[in-house]
Coordinates of C-alpha atoms in Angstrom, one line a residue:
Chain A
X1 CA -5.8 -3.0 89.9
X2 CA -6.3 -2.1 86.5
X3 CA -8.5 1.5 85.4
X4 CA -9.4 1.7 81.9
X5 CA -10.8 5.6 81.0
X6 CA -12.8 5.6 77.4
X7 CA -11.8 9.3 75.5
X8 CA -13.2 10.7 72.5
X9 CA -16.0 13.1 70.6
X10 CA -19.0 12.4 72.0
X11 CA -21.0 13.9 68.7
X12 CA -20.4 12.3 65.8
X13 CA -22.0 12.9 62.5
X14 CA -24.3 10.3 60.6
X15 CA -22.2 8.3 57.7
X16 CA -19.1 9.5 59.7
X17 CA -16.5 7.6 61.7
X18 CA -17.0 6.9 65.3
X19 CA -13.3 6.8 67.3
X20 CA -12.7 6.3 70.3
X21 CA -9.3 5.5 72.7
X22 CA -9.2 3.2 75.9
X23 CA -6.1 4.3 78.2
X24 CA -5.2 1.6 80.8
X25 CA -3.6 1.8 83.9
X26 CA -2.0 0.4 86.8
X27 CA -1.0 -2.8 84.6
X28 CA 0.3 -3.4 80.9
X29 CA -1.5 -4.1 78.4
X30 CA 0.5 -6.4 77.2
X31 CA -0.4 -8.5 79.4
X32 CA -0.9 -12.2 78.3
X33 CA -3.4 -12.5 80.5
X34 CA -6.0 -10.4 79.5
X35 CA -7.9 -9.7 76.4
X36 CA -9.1 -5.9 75.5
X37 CA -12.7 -5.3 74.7
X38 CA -15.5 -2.3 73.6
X39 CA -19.1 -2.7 74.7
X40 CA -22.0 -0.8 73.8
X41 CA -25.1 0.3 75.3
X42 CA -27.9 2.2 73.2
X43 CA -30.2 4.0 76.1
X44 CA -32.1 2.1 77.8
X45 CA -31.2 -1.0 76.1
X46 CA -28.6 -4.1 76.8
X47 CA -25.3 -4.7 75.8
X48 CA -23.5 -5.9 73.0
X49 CA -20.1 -6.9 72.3
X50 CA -18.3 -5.4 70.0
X51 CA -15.2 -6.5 69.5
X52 CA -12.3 -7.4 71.7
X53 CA -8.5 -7.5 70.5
X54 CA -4.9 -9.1 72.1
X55 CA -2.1 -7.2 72.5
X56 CA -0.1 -9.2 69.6
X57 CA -2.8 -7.5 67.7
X58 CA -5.6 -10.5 67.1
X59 CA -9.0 -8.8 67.0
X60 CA -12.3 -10.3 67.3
X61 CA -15.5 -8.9 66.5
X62 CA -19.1 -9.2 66.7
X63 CA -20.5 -10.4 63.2
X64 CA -23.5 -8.4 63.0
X65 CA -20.8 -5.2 63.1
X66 CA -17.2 -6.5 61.6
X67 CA -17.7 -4.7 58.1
X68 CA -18.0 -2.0 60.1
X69 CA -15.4 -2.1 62.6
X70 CA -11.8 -1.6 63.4
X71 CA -9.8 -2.2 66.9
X72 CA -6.3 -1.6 67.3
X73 CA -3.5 -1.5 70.0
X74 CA -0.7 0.7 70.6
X75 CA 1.2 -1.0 73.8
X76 CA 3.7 1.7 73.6
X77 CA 1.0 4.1 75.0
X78 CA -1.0 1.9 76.8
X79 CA -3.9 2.0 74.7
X80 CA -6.1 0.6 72.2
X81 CA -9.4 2.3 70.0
X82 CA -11.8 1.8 68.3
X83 CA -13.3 3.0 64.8
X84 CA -17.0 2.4 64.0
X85 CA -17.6 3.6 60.2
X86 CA -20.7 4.7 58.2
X87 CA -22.3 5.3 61.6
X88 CA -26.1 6.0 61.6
X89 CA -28.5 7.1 64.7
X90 CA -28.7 3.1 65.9
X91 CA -25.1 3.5 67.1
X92 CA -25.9 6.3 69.9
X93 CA -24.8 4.5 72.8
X94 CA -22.7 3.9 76.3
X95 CA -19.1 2.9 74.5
X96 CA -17.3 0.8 77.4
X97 CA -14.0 0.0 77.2
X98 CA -13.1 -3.6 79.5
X99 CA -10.7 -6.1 80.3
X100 CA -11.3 -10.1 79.1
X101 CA -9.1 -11.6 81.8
X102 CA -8.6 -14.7 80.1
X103 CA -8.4 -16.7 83.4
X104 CA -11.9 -16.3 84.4
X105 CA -13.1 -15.9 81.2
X106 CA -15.4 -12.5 81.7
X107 CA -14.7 -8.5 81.5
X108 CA -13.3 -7.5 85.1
X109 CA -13.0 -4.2 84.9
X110 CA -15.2 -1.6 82.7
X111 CA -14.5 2.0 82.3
X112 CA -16.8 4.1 83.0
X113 CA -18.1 4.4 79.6
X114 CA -18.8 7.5 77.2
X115 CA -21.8 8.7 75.3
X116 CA -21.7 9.2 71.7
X117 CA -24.1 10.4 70.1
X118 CA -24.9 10.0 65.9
X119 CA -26.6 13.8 65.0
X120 CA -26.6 15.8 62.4
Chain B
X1 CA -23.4 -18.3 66.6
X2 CA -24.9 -18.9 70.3
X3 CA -27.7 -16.5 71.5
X4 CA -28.4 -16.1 75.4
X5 CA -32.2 -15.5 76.4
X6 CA -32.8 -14.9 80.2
X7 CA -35.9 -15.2 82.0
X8 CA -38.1 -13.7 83.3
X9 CA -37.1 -10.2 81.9
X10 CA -38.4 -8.6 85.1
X11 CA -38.4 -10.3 88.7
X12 CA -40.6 -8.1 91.0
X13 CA -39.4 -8.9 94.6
X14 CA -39.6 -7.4 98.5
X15 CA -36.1 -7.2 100.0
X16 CA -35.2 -10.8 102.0
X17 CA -36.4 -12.8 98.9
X18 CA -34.5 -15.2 97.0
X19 CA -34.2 -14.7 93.7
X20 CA -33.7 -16.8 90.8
X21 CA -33.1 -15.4 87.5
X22 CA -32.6 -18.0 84.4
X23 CA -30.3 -17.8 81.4
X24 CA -30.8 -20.2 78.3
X25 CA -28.2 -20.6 75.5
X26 CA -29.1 -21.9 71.8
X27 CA -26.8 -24.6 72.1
X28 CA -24.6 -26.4 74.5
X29 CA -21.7 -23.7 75.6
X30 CA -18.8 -24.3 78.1
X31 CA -19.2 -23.5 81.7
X32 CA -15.8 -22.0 81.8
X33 CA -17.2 -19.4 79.8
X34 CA -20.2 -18.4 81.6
X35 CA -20.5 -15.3 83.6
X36 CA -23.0 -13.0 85.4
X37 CA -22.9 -9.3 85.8
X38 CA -25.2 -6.9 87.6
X39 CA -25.5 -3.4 86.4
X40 CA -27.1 -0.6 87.8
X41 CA -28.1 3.0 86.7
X42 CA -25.6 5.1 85.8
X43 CA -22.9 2.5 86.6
X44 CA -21.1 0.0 84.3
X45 CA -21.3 -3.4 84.7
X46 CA -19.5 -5.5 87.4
X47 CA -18.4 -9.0 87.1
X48 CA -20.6 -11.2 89.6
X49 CA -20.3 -15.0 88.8
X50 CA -17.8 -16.3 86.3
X51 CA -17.0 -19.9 85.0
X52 CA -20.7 -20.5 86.1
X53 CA -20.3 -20.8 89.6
X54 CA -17.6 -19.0 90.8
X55 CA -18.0 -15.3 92.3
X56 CA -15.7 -12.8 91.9
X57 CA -13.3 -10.9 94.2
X58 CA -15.2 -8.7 96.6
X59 CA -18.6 -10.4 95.4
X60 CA -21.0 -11.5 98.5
X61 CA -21.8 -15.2 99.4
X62 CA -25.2 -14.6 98.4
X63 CA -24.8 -14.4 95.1
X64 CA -24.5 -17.9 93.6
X65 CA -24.4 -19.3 90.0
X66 CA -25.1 -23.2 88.9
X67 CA -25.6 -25.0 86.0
X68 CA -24.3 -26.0 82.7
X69 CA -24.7 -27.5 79.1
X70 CA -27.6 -25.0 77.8
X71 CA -29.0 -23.5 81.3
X72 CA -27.6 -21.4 83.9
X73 CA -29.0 -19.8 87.0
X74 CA -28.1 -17.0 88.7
X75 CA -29.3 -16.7 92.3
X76 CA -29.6 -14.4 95.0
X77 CA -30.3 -15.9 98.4
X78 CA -31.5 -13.2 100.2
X79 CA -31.8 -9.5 98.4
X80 CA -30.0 -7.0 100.1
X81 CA -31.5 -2.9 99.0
X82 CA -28.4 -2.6 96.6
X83 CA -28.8 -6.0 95.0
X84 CA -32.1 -4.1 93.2
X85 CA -30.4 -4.2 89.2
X86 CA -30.5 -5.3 85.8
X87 CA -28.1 -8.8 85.5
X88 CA -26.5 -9.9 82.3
X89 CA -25.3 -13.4 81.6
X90 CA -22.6 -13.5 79.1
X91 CA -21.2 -16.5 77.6
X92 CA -17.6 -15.6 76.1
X93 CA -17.9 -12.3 73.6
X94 CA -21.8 -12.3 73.4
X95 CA -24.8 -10.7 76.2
X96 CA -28.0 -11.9 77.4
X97 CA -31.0 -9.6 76.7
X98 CA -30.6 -8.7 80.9
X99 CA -33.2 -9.4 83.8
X100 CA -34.1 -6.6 86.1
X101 CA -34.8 -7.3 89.7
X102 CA -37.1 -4.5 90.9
X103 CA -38.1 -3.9 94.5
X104 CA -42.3 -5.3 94.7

């Protein structure tokens, strides 16, 4: 089954770039099968989508945060990140990295997330 | 773009209650791209229900989702102690606001 592990700074300064990487293992992630997506969670809040891409390099994102946002692959490692830019305090949150498997059309397996936190 | 409200946001129960939690989209979406998760604290999410009705792998017979067009239900036939969570409907790349189950 597949393990996805998020990996990055977990302090990131306001009006800087938020990066983060999503290793996968114990499939490829090159699979047709699946898309790749990020999730956040602010504390004690819900979740939103915020982006998912494929591994021929189609992204999707979530409106409210696409000028913001960049997701890319790199299916020789196994990976694929995320960069959140101009970041303010509202993006302090649980950054989850999942699988879209497209055949039942939901996010089947979740890392186990990362906080990041936006402080000067 | 389609928004997912749930009802009620918090469902105060006693463990061997059924539970029926409600989740409302702004306009007609597909049931194929329906799904339920249940998170709780500390934890990520986990994949309960998808295509609207059918449960994941590993997911227990009393968890069952119905419906289609604009409403969904999610429902728990008798709450078990770990079955005490906040649960997310999700209709393709978008989240409900989350309904929590707490124990009454």
């Amino acid at each position: 089954q597949l393990q996805l592990q998020e990996s990055g700074p977990g302090l990131v300064k306001p009006s800087e770039t938020l990066s983060l990487t999503c290793t996968v293992s114990g499939g490829s992630i090159s699979s047709s099968s699946y898309y790749w997506g990020w999730i956040r969670q602010p504390p004690g809040k819900g979740l939103e989508w915020i982006g998912s891409i494929y591994y021929s390099g189609s992204t999707y994102y979530n409106p409210s945060l696409k000028s913001r946002v960049t997701i890319s692959v790199d299916t020789s490692k196994n990976q694929f990140s995320l960069k959140l830019s101009s970041v303010t305090a509202a993006d302090t949150a649980v950054y989850y990295c999942a699988s879209y498997q497209l055949l039942y059309s939901g996010f089947d397996y979740w890392g186990q997330g990362t906080l990041v936190t936006v402080s000067s | 773009e389609i928004v997912l409200t749930q009802s009620p946001g918090t469902l105060s129960l006693s463990p061997g209650e059924r539970a029926t939690l409600s989740c409302r989209a702004s306009q007609s979406v597909s049931s194929s791209y329906l799904a339920w998760y249940q998170q709780k604290p500390g934890q990520a999410p986990r994949l309960l229900i998808y295509g609207a009705s059918s449960r994941a792998t590993g997911i227990p017979d009393r968890f069952s989702g119905s419906g289609s067009g604009t409403d969904f239900t999610l429902t728990i036939s008798r709450l078990e102690p770990e079955d005490f969570a906040v649960y997310y409907c999700q209709q393709y790349q978008g989240f409900g606001p989350g309904t929590k189950v707490d124990i009454k």
